[in-house]
Amino acid sequence: MSTTRDRVVAAAIELLGTEGARGLTHRRVDERAGLPEGSTSNHFRTRAALVEGASDGLVAAEMLGLRAMRVESADDLVEQSAQLIELVTGPLRVATAARHVLFLEAAHDVRLRERISASRAGYVAVVEGALRDLGAPEPERAAEALMAASEGIILHRIARGDASDPRPALAIVVRGALG
Amino acid sequence: MSTTRDRVVAAAIELLGTEGARGLTHRRVDERAGLPEGSTSNHFRTRAALVEGASDGLVAAEMLGLRAMRVESADDLVEQSAQLIELVTGPLRVATAARHVLFLEAAHDVRLRERISASRAGYVAVVEGALRDLGAPEPERAAEALMAASEGIILHRIARGDASDPRPALAIVVRGALG
């Protein structure tokens, strides 16, 4: 059962993801969540607190989805990476757009930056493990390369509506990673 | 000599890049540009027009900086790509942050999306030419991979203050591209 606080966080993420940073106000979160006016303020007094609440909600959801990748081959790693990209830019598109909005707010907010960095380290470790299993000579650097390419592709799918198949570009990065 | 319109556009880009989408209002642009109140409104009546003006200003600056890359070797391509990343996340940091803010506004604004896509096609063509010169078997896909990785790295340098050397990850992508 979702608490009022959960509903507030979910509505804040939706507003960030569909309307951007300018869409996030206490009043609009109340409306979006279908809660009486003032409910959001009761849980998050300032806008900064509300942004941090949304950020923590996103990180918690990402951590839940995080599990070790089992890959059998380079093609398998390309396919699993592509499916993850299609998931976060398809069904999870709004959460991903919200994450990017928070990313940019973090450019001028050190505390927020630390919070949103928490889940990325987990993802890097998962990708690094998969690359090590496949025999990559430098799994740490290779994971950075594959994460960077994935994040560039995700950014363009979200921002520019790019719908091209991510597999060819991912295959090139994985080929270099297994060098 | 800069016109009033140029000063308005420069101030709008500065506000987007330092404070994000919420920092951009007509009044704040007047203040930042040191112009009498109402100057920004005279040139850009609506906020949407102001955002488009800032976007066109960024694209024009990028097009000016665009020239064919002459690369002699894979290492040379890695080095030139790294230097470009260091330029746009160092001296041109504010413009790059502004570009990312507009990128996210474009996620829910089709007209803006078309405008900001204009300069990217030029960059892809330059990178594709360099990869073709080096004998990449699939220069078009390889350019997509290298652009995606560069954009992921740029995003993390801007948003998370990541200051690690981009060369190792770029070298992996270039190796895969020439594979």
mmCIF file of C-alpha atoms in Angstrom:
data_model
loop_
_atom_site.group_PDB
_atom_site.id
_atom_site.type_symbol
_atom_site.label_atom_id
_atom_site.label_comp_id
_atom_site.label_asym_id
_atom_site.label_seq_id
_atom_site.Cartn_x
_atom_site.Cartn_y
_atom_site.Cartn_z
ATOM 1 C CA MET A 1 0.000 0.000 0.000
ATOM 2 C CA SER A 2 1.430 3.358 -0.916
ATOM 3 C CA THR A 3 1.785 6.040 1.706
ATOM 4 C CA THR A 4 1.074 9.708 1.099
ATOM 5 C CA ARG A 5 4.817 10.288 0.952
ATOM 6 C CA ASP A 6 5.194 7.625 -1.770
ATOM 7 C CA ARG A 7 2.422 9.258 -3.805
ATOM 8 C CA VAL A 8 4.100 12.647 -3.464
ATOM 9 C CA VAL A 9 7.454 11.230 -4.621
ATOM 10 C CA ALA A 10 5.859 9.418 -7.575
ATOM 11 C CA ALA A 11 4.020 12.575 -8.663
ATOM 12 C CA ALA A 12 7.196 14.673 -8.335
ATOM 13 C CA ILE A 13 9.088 12.220 -10.575
ATOM 14 C CA GLU A 14 6.245 12.289 -13.125
ATOM 15 C CA LEU A 15 6.257 16.091 -13.250
ATOM 16 C CA LEU A 16 10.046 16.268 -13.624
ATOM 17 C CA GLY A 17 9.934 13.634 -16.367
ATOM 18 C CA THR A 18 7.067 15.083 -18.362
ATOM 19 C CA GLU A 19 7.488 18.841 -17.878
ATOM 20 C CA GLY A 20 11.054 19.336 -16.708
ATOM 21 C CA ALA A 21 12.486 21.295 -13.795
ATOM 22 C CA ARG A 22 10.015 24.133 -14.265
ATOM 23 C CA GLY A 23 7.065 21.787 -13.807
ATOM 24 C CA LEU A 24 7.978 20.916 -10.221
ATOM 25 C CA THR A 25 6.107 22.985 -7.629
ATOM 26 C CA HIS A 26 4.487 21.886 -4.369
ATOM 27 C CA ARG A 27 1.036 22.848 -5.595
ATOM 28 C CA ARG A 28 1.376 20.910 -8.845
ATOM 29 C CA VAL A 29 2.601 17.818 -7.003
ATOM 30 C CA ASP A 30 -0.499 17.964 -4.763
ATOM 31 C CA GLU A 31 -2.712 18.173 -7.867
ATOM 32 C CA ARG A 32 -0.905 15.427 -9.761
ATOM 33 C CA ALA A 33 -1.012 13.087 -6.754
ATOM 34 C CA GLY A 34 -4.684 13.865 -6.138
ATOM 35 C CA LEU A 35 -3.897 14.994 -2.589
ATOM 36 C CA PRO A 36 -5.243 17.957 -0.604
ATOM 37 C CA GLU A 37 -3.325 21.197 -1.024
ATOM 38 C CA GLY A 38 -0.453 21.362 1.444
ATOM 39 C CA SER A 39 0.217 17.592 1.487
ATOM 40 C CA THR A 40 3.516 17.915 -0.387
ATOM 41 C CA SER A 41 4.676 20.732 1.892
ATOM 42 C CA ASN A 42 3.968 18.553 4.915
ATOM 43 C CA HIS A 43 6.499 16.009 3.700
ATOM 44 C CA PHE A 44 8.996 18.243 1.892
ATOM 45 C CA ARG A 45 9.107 21.783 3.172
ATOM 46 C CA THR A 46 11.382 23.313 0.550
ATOM 47 C CA ARG A 47 11.770 22.755 -3.182
ATOM 48 C CA ALA A 48 15.286 21.464 -2.512
ATOM 49 C CA ALA A 49 13.868 18.837 -0.127
ATOM 50 C CA LEU A 50 11.284 17.843 -2.738
ATOM 51 C CA VAL A 51 14.007 17.476 -5.404
ATOM 52 C CA GLU A 52 16.039 15.314 -3.028
ATOM 53 C CA GLY A 53 12.975 13.193 -2.275
ATOM 54 C CA ALA A 54 12.415 12.618 -6.006
ATOM 55 C CA SER A 55 16.102 11.820 -6.468
ATOM 56 C CA ASP A 56 16.124 9.289 -3.625
ATOM 57 C CA GLY A 57 12.978 7.696 -5.068
ATOM 58 C CA LEU A 58 14.632 7.253 -8.460
ATOM 59 C CA VAL A 59 17.863 5.871 -6.992
ATOM 60 C CA ALA A 60 15.909 3.393 -4.834
ATOM 61 C CA ALA A 61 13.985 2.170 -7.907
ATOM 62 C CA GLU A 62 17.227 1.780 -9.875
ATOM 63 C CA MET A 63 18.885 -0.147 -7.063
ATOM 64 C CA LEU A 64 15.910 -2.536 -6.975
ATOM 65 C CA GLY A 65 16.326 -3.219 -10.700
ATOM 66 C CA LEU A 66 20.055 -3.822 -10.349
ATOM 67 C CA ARG A 67 21.212 -7.429 -10.557
ATOM 68 C CA ALA A 68 24.270 -9.208 -11.856
ATOM 69 C CA MET A 69 24.267 -9.654 -15.642
ATOM 70 C CA ARG A 70 24.946 -13.176 -16.855
ATOM 71 C CA VAL A 71 26.377 -12.975 -20.326
ATOM 72 C CA GLU A 72 27.520 -15.883 -22.486
ATOM 73 C CA SER A 73 29.033 -13.976 -25.397
ATOM 74 C CA ALA A 74 29.753 -10.535 -26.844
ATOM 75 C CA ASP A 75 26.467 -10.700 -28.792
ATOM 76 C CA ASP A 76 24.650 -11.500 -25.571
ATOM 77 C CA LEU A 77 26.148 -8.420 -23.850
ATOM 78 C CA VAL A 78 25.122 -6.243 -26.826
ATOM 79 C CA GLU A 79 21.591 -7.666 -26.726
ATOM 80 C CA GLN A 80 21.160 -7.255 -22.959
ATOM 81 C CA SER A 81 22.540 -3.703 -23.071
ATOM 82 C CA ALA A 82 20.191 -2.842 -25.952
ATOM 83 C CA GLN A 83 17.205 -4.264 -24.077
ATOM 84 C CA LEU A 84 18.095 -2.213 -20.996
ATOM 85 C CA ILE A 85 18.316 0.924 -23.167
ATOM 86 C CA GLU A 86 14.939 0.099 -24.749
ATOM 87 C CA LEU A 87 13.425 -0.419 -21.291
ATOM 88 C CA VAL A 88 14.629 2.874 -19.814
ATOM 89 C CA THR A 89 13.694 4.867 -22.950
ATOM 90 C CA GLY A 90 10.377 3.002 -23.422
ATOM 91 C CA PRO A 91 8.292 1.837 -20.445
ATOM 92 C CA LEU A 92 10.542 3.708 -17.965
ATOM 93 C CA ARG A 93 10.891 6.776 -20.162
ATOM 94 C CA VAL A 94 9.355 9.266 -17.716
ATOM 95 C CA ALA A 95 11.622 8.151 -14.849
ATOM 96 C CA THR A 96 14.656 8.378 -17.156
ATOM 97 C CA ALA A 97 13.728 11.883 -18.301
ATOM 98 C CA ALA A 98 13.292 12.863 -14.633
ATOM 99 C CA ARG A 99 16.732 11.421 -13.883
ATOM 100 C CA HIS A 100 18.263 13.576 -16.622
ATOM 101 C CA VAL A 101 16.532 16.689 -15.305
ATOM 102 C CA LEU A 102 17.991 15.967 -11.848
ATOM 103 C CA PHE A 103 21.378 15.304 -13.455
ATOM 104 C CA LEU A 104 21.377 18.842 -14.807
ATOM 105 C CA GLU A 105 20.190 20.343 -11.509
ATOM 106 C CA ALA A 106 23.125 18.488 -9.937
ATOM 107 C CA ALA A 107 25.514 20.473 -12.153
ATOM 108 C CA HIS A 108 24.947 23.357 -9.699
ATOM 109 C CA ASP A 109 24.052 21.387 -6.538
ATOM 110 C CA VAL A 110 26.803 19.328 -4.896
ATOM 111 C CA ARG A 111 24.555 17.494 -2.410
ATOM 112 C CA LEU A 112 22.225 16.360 -5.166
ATOM 113 C CA ARG A 113 25.232 15.263 -7.210
ATOM 114 C CA GLU A 114 26.350 12.876 -4.483
ATOM 115 C CA ARG A 115 22.881 11.389 -4.173
ATOM 116 C CA ILE A 116 22.420 10.669 -7.868
ATOM 117 C CA SER A 117 25.922 9.216 -8.154
ATOM 118 C CA ALA A 118 25.049 6.399 -5.727
ATOM 119 C CA SER A 119 23.253 4.120 -8.171
ATOM 120 C CA ARG A 120 25.698 4.652 -11.033
ATOM 121 C CA ALA A 121 28.557 2.986 -9.162
ATOM 122 C CA GLY A 122 26.345 -0.105 -8.860
ATOM 123 C CA TYR A 123 25.711 -0.182 -12.605
ATOM 124 C CA VAL A 124 29.386 0.240 -13.440
ATOM 125 C CA ALA A 125 30.196 -2.735 -11.198
ATOM 126 C CA VAL A 126 27.586 -4.928 -12.938
ATOM 127 C CA VAL A 127 28.845 -4.045 -16.424
ATOM 128 C CA GLU A 128 32.451 -4.503 -15.309
ATOM 129 C CA GLY A 129 31.626 -7.997 -13.990
ATOM 130 C CA ALA A 130 30.021 -8.973 -17.312
ATOM 131 C CA LEU A 131 33.037 -7.707 -19.264
ATOM 132 C CA ARG A 132 35.432 -9.539 -16.952
ATOM 133 C CA ASP A 133 33.457 -12.765 -17.508
ATOM 134 C CA LEU A 134 33.922 -12.277 -21.246
ATOM 135 C CA GLY A 135 37.681 -11.845 -20.825
ATOM 136 C CA ALA A 136 37.999 -8.082 -21.427
ATOM 137 C CA PRO A 137 41.640 -7.104 -20.849
ATOM 138 C CA GLU A 138 40.707 -3.853 -19.055
ATOM 139 C CA PRO A 139 37.200 -4.462 -17.647
ATOM 140 C CA GLU A 140 37.073 -1.225 -15.627
ATOM 141 C CA ARG A 141 37.896 1.057 -18.558
ATOM 142 C CA ALA A 142 35.739 -1.037 -20.860
ATOM 143 C CA ALA A 143 32.788 -0.642 -18.465
ATOM 144 C CA GLU A 144 33.261 3.145 -18.522
ATOM 145 C CA ALA A 145 33.255 3.081 -22.340
ATOM 146 C CA LEU A 146 30.116 0.935 -22.563
ATOM 147 C CA MET A 147 28.299 2.973 -19.889
ATOM 148 C CA ALA A 148 29.253 6.255 -21.611
ATOM 149 C CA ALA A 149 28.023 5.019 -24.998
ATOM 150 C CA SER A 150 24.789 3.700 -23.446
ATOM 151 C CA GLU A 151 24.184 7.000 -21.672
ATOM 152 C CA GLY A 152 24.835 8.982 -24.858
ATOM 153 C CA ILE A 153 22.353 6.770 -26.724
ATOM 154 C CA ILE A 154 19.780 7.109 -23.909
ATOM 155 C CA LEU A 155 20.146 10.910 -23.916
ATOM 156 C CA HIS A 156 19.432 11.076 -27.653
ATOM 157 C CA ARG A 157 16.490 8.717 -27.471
ATOM 158 C CA ILE A 158 14.949 10.803 -24.678
ATOM 159 C CA ALA A 159 15.786 14.286 -25.957
ATOM 160 C CA ARG A 160 15.673 13.931 -29.725
ATOM 161 C CA GLY A 161 13.246 11.041 -29.996
ATOM 162 C CA ASP A 162 15.973 9.034 -31.753
ATOM 163 C CA ALA A 163 14.453 5.603 -32.444
ATOM 164 C CA SER A 164 17.319 3.956 -34.335
ATOM 165 C CA ASP A 165 18.538 0.512 -33.278
ATOM 166 C CA PRO A 166 21.241 0.903 -30.595
ATOM 167 C CA ARG A 167 22.794 -2.520 -31.354
ATOM 168 C CA PRO A 168 25.274 -1.567 -34.127
ATOM 169 C CA ALA A 169 26.925 1.162 -32.019
ATOM 170 C CA LEU A 170 26.932 -1.065 -28.913
ATOM 171 C CA ALA A 171 28.514 -3.909 -30.926
ATOM 172 C CA ILE A 172 31.379 -1.593 -31.917
ATOM 173 C CA VAL A 173 32.032 -0.610 -28.292
ATOM 174 C CA VAL A 174 31.862 -4.229 -27.087
ATOM 175 C CA ARG A 175 34.261 -5.268 -29.865
ATOM 176 C CA GLY A 176 36.732 -2.616 -28.685
ATOM 177 C CA ALA A 177 36.182 -3.652 -25.059
ATOM 178 C CA LEU A 178 37.104 -7.260 -25.769
ATOM 179 C CA GLY A 179 39.984 -5.932 -27.945
ATOM 180 C CA MET B 1 30.177 44.976 -32.202
ATOM 181 C CA SER B 2 27.424 43.140 -30.420
ATOM 182 C CA THR B 3 23.831 44.171 -30.920
ATOM 183 C CA THR B 4 21.247 44.244 -28.134
ATOM 184 C CA ARG B 5 19.835 41.011 -29.523
ATOM 185 C CA ASP B 6 23.258 39.333 -29.319
ATOM 186 C CA ARG B 7 23.602 40.438 -25.689
ATOM 187 C CA VAL B 8 20.164 39.067 -24.870
ATOM 188 C CA VAL B 9 20.994 35.705 -26.477
ATOM 189 C CA ALA B 10 24.366 35.500 -24.676
ATOM 190 C CA ALA B 11 22.745 36.286 -21.316
ATOM 191 C CA ALA B 12 19.979 33.712 -21.919
ATOM 192 C CA ILE B 13 22.591 31.021 -22.652
ATOM 193 C CA GLU B 14 24.518 31.991 -19.500
ATOM 194 C CA LEU B 15 21.402 31.725 -17.338
ATOM 195 C CA LEU B 16 20.421 28.349 -18.808
ATOM 196 C CA GLY B 17 23.964 27.060 -18.329
ATOM 197 C CA THR B 18 24.478 28.289 -14.784
ATOM 198 C CA GLU B 19 21.005 28.034 -13.264
ATOM 199 C CA GLY B 20 19.069 25.675 -15.507
ATOM 200 C CA ALA B 21 15.659 25.984 -17.118
ATOM 201 C CA ARG B 22 14.164 27.662 -14.050
ATOM 202 C CA GLY B 23 16.706 30.492 -14.232
ATOM 203 C CA LEU B 24 15.455 31.743 -17.592
ATOM 204 C CA THR B 25 12.989 34.625 -17.335
ATOM 205 C CA HIS B 26 12.778 37.808 -19.380
ATOM 206 C CA ARG B 27 13.509 39.991 -16.359
ATOM 207 C CA ARG B 28 16.596 38.006 -15.349
ATOM 208 C CA VAL B 29 17.948 38.133 -18.899
ATOM 209 C CA ASP B 30 17.593 41.935 -18.872
ATOM 210 C CA GLU B 31 19.497 42.072 -15.567
ATOM 211 C CA ARG B 32 22.227 39.656 -16.641
ATOM 212 C CA ALA B 33 22.772 41.495 -19.931
ATOM 213 C CA GLY B 34 22.797 44.886 -18.154
ATOM 214 C CA LEU B 35 19.949 46.107 -20.345
ATOM 215 C CA PRO B 36 16.879 48.204 -19.439
ATOM 216 C CA GLU B 37 13.854 46.217 -18.301
ATOM 217 C CA GLY B 38 11.755 45.170 -21.281
ATOM 218 C CA SER B 39 14.710 44.801 -23.686
ATOM 219 C CA THR B 40 14.446 41.013 -23.809
ATOM 220 C CA SER B 41 10.689 41.176 -24.389
ATOM 221 C CA ASN B 42 11.254 43.542 -27.311
ATOM 222 C CA HIS B 43 13.278 40.860 -29.087
ATOM 223 C CA PHE B 44 11.601 37.678 -27.839
ATOM 224 C CA ARG B 45 8.017 38.136 -26.830
ATOM 225 C CA THR B 46 7.370 34.719 -25.285
ATOM 226 C CA ARG B 47 9.519 32.380 -23.219
ATOM 227 C CA ALA B 48 9.333 29.863 -26.092
ATOM 228 C CA ALA B 49 10.763 32.482 -28.477
ATOM 229 C CA LEU B 50 13.547 33.231 -25.990
ATOM 230 C CA VAL B 51 14.401 29.527 -25.683
ATOM 231 C CA GLU B 52 14.514 29.255 -29.475
ATOM 232 C CA GLY B 53 16.754 32.319 -29.665
ATOM 233 C CA ALA B 54 19.181 30.758 -27.167
ATOM 234 C CA SER B 55 19.064 27.466 -29.065
ATOM 235 C CA ASP B 56 19.806 29.134 -32.412
ATOM 236 C CA GLY B 57 22.677 31.042 -30.781
ATOM 237 C CA LEU B 58 24.224 27.802 -29.507
ATOM 238 C CA VAL B 59 23.801 26.000 -32.823
ATOM 239 C CA ALA B 60 25.357 28.945 -34.724
ATOM 240 C CA ALA B 61 28.380 28.911 -32.376
ATOM 241 C CA GLU B 62 28.770 25.145 -32.824
ATOM 242 C CA MET B 63 28.574 25.413 -36.614
ATOM 243 C CA LEU B 64 31.324 28.060 -36.546
ATOM 244 C CA GLY B 65 33.586 25.704 -34.602
ATOM 245 C CA LEU B 66 32.901 22.825 -36.954
ATOM 246 C CA ARG B 67 35.676 21.916 -39.371
ATOM 247 C CA ALA B 68 36.965 18.737 -40.944
ATOM 248 C CA MET B 69 39.146 16.683 -38.592
ATOM 249 C CA ARG B 70 42.481 15.629 -40.038
ATOM 250 C CA VAL B 71 43.600 12.493 -38.243
ATOM 251 C CA GLU B 72 46.756 10.494 -38.943
ATOM 252 C CA SER B 73 46.167 7.546 -36.631
ATOM 253 C CA ALA B 74 43.810 5.980 -34.087
ATOM 254 C CA ASP B 75 45.760 7.660 -31.266
ATOM 255 C CA ASP B 76 45.362 10.980 -33.028
ATOM 256 C CA LEU B 77 41.580 10.523 -33.223
ATOM 257 C CA VAL B 78 41.472 9.634 -29.501
ATOM 258 C CA GLU B 79 43.549 12.702 -28.645
ATOM 259 C CA GLN B 80 41.516 15.116 -30.783
ATOM 260 C CA SER B 81 38.243 13.717 -29.407
ATOM 261 C CA ALA B 82 39.541 14.050 -25.832
ATOM 262 C CA GLN B 83 40.628 17.639 -26.462
ATOM 263 C CA LEU B 84 37.195 18.492 -27.849
ATOM 264 C CA ILE B 85 35.575 16.959 -24.740
ATOM 265 C CA GLU B 86 37.936 18.949 -22.497
ATOM 266 C CA LEU B 87 37.102 22.135 -24.415
ATOM 267 C CA VAL B 88 33.322 21.781 -24.165
ATOM 268 C CA THR B 89 33.426 20.739 -20.494
ATOM 269 C CA GLY B 90 36.112 23.332 -19.592
ATOM 270 C CA PRO B 91 36.202 26.771 -21.252
ATOM 271 C CA LEU B 92 32.840 26.174 -23.003
ATOM 272 C CA ARG B 93 31.252 24.508 -19.977
ATOM 273 C CA VAL B 94 28.409 27.014 -19.534
ATOM 274 C CA ALA B 95 27.354 26.743 -23.191
ATOM 275 C CA THR B 96 27.454 22.945 -22.972
ATOM 276 C CA ALA B 97 25.334 22.913 -19.806
ATOM 277 C CA ALA B 98 22.871 25.257 -21.567
ATOM 278 C CA ARG B 99 22.797 22.875 -24.527
ATOM 279 C CA HIS B 100 21.889 19.989 -22.216
ATOM 280 C CA VAL B 101 19.118 22.005 -20.571
ATOM 281 C CA LEU B 102 17.668 22.729 -24.027
ATOM 282 C CA PHE B 103 18.081 19.065 -24.920
ATOM 283 C CA LEU B 104 15.771 18.153 -22.073
ATOM 284 C CA GLU B 105 13.271 20.885 -22.923
ATOM 285 C CA ALA B 106 13.273 19.409 -26.430
ATOM 286 C CA ALA B 107 12.024 16.115 -24.993
ATOM 287 C CA HIS B 108 8.612 17.800 -24.815
ATOM 288 C CA ASP B 109 8.977 20.370 -27.625
ATOM 289 C CA VAL B 110 9.161 19.072 -31.211
ATOM 290 C CA ARG B 111 10.124 22.400 -32.831
ATOM 291 C CA LEU B 112 13.029 22.873 -30.438
ATOM 292 C CA ARG B 113 14.094 19.286 -31.089
ATOM 293 C CA GLU B 114 14.479 19.975 -34.798
ATOM 294 C CA ARG B 115 16.517 23.105 -34.169
ATOM 295 C CA ILE B 116 19.013 21.487 -31.811
ATOM 296 C CA SER B 117 19.408 18.490 -34.108
ATOM 297 C CA ALA B 118 20.814 20.687 -36.888
ATOM 298 C CA SER B 119 24.375 20.950 -35.612
ATOM 299 C CA ARG B 120 24.645 17.309 -34.523
ATOM 300 C CA ALA B 121 24.353 16.050 -38.110
ATOM 301 C CA GLY B 122 27.377 18.205 -38.951
ATOM 302 C CA TYR B 123 29.428 16.676 -36.134
ATOM 303 C CA VAL B 124 28.478 13.125 -37.096
ATOM 304 C CA ALA B 125 29.656 13.831 -40.671
ATOM 305 C CA VAL B 126 33.025 15.157 -39.438
ATOM 306 C CA VAL B 127 33.631 12.144 -37.174
ATOM 307 C CA GLU B 128 32.489 9.776 -39.931
ATOM 308 C CA GLY B 129 34.996 11.356 -42.355
ATOM 309 C CA ALA B 130 37.844 10.926 -39.858
ATOM 310 C CA LEU B 131 36.910 7.272 -39.279
ATOM 311 C CA ARG B 132 36.677 6.640 -43.025
ATOM 312 C CA ASP B 133 40.177 8.142 -43.488
ATOM 313 C CA LEU B 134 41.454 5.664 -40.880
ATOM 314 C CA GLY B 135 39.851 2.750 -42.744
ATOM 315 C CA ALA B 136 36.934 1.981 -40.408
ATOM 316 C CA PRO B 137 34.860 -0.800 -42.030
ATOM 317 C CA GLU B 138 31.534 0.817 -40.992
ATOM 318 C CA PRO B 139 32.307 4.532 -40.598
ATOM 319 C CA GLU B 140 28.682 5.587 -40.136
ATOM 320 C CA ARG B 141 27.967 3.178 -37.272
ATOM 321 C CA ALA B 142 31.405 3.805 -35.818
ATOM 322 C CA ALA B 143 30.711 7.572 -35.804
ATOM 323 C CA GLU B 144 27.456 6.944 -33.921
ATOM 324 C CA ALA B 145 29.344 4.871 -31.339
ATOM 325 C CA LEU B 146 32.090 7.461 -30.860
ATOM 326 C CA MET B 147 29.588 10.336 -30.677
ATOM 327 C CA ALA B 148 27.436 8.444 -28.160
ATOM 328 C CA ALA B 149 30.423 7.660 -25.932
ATOM 329 C CA SER B 150 31.642 11.271 -26.153
ATOM 330 C CA GLU B 151 28.198 12.585 -25.261
ATOM 331 C CA GLY B 152 27.911 10.210 -22.298
ATOM 332 C CA ILE B 153 31.318 11.351 -21.051
ATOM 333 C CA ILE B 154 30.386 15.027 -21.538
ATOM 334 C CA LEU B 155 27.125 14.527 -19.622
ATOM 335 C CA HIS B 156 28.982 13.069 -16.639
ATOM 336 C CA ARG B 157 31.651 15.737 -16.644
ATOM 337 C CA ILE B 158 28.984 18.458 -16.654
ATOM 338 C CA ALA B 159 26.473 16.879 -14.276
ATOM 339 C CA ARG B 160 28.626 14.937 -11.843
ATOM 340 C CA GLY B 161 31.824 16.953 -12.094
ATOM 341 C CA ASP B 162 33.592 13.798 -13.314
ATOM 342 C CA ALA B 163 37.195 14.848 -13.995
ATOM 343 C CA SER B 164 38.709 11.503 -14.994
ATOM 344 C CA ASP B 165 40.741 11.233 -18.195
ATOM 345 C CA PRO B 166 38.395 10.445 -21.107
ATOM 346 C CA ARG B 167 41.186 8.898 -23.231
ATOM 347 C CA PRO B 168 41.065 5.256 -22.015
ATOM 348 C CA ALA B 169 37.327 4.913 -22.748
ATOM 349 C CA LEU B 170 37.686 6.719 -26.088
ATOM 350 C CA ALA B 171 40.601 4.439 -27.053
ATOM 351 C CA ILE B 172 38.385 1.386 -26.490
ATOM 352 C CA VAL B 173 35.632 2.794 -28.730
ATOM 353 C CA VAL B 174 38.112 3.777 -31.460
ATOM 354 C CA ARG B 175 39.677 0.293 -31.310
ATOM 355 C CA GLY B 176 36.231 -1.235 -31.833
ATOM 356 C CA ALA B 177 35.502 1.260 -34.618
ATOM 357 C CA LEU B 178 38.614 0.287 -36.562
ATOM 358 C CA GLY B 179 38.049 -3.394 -35.640
#
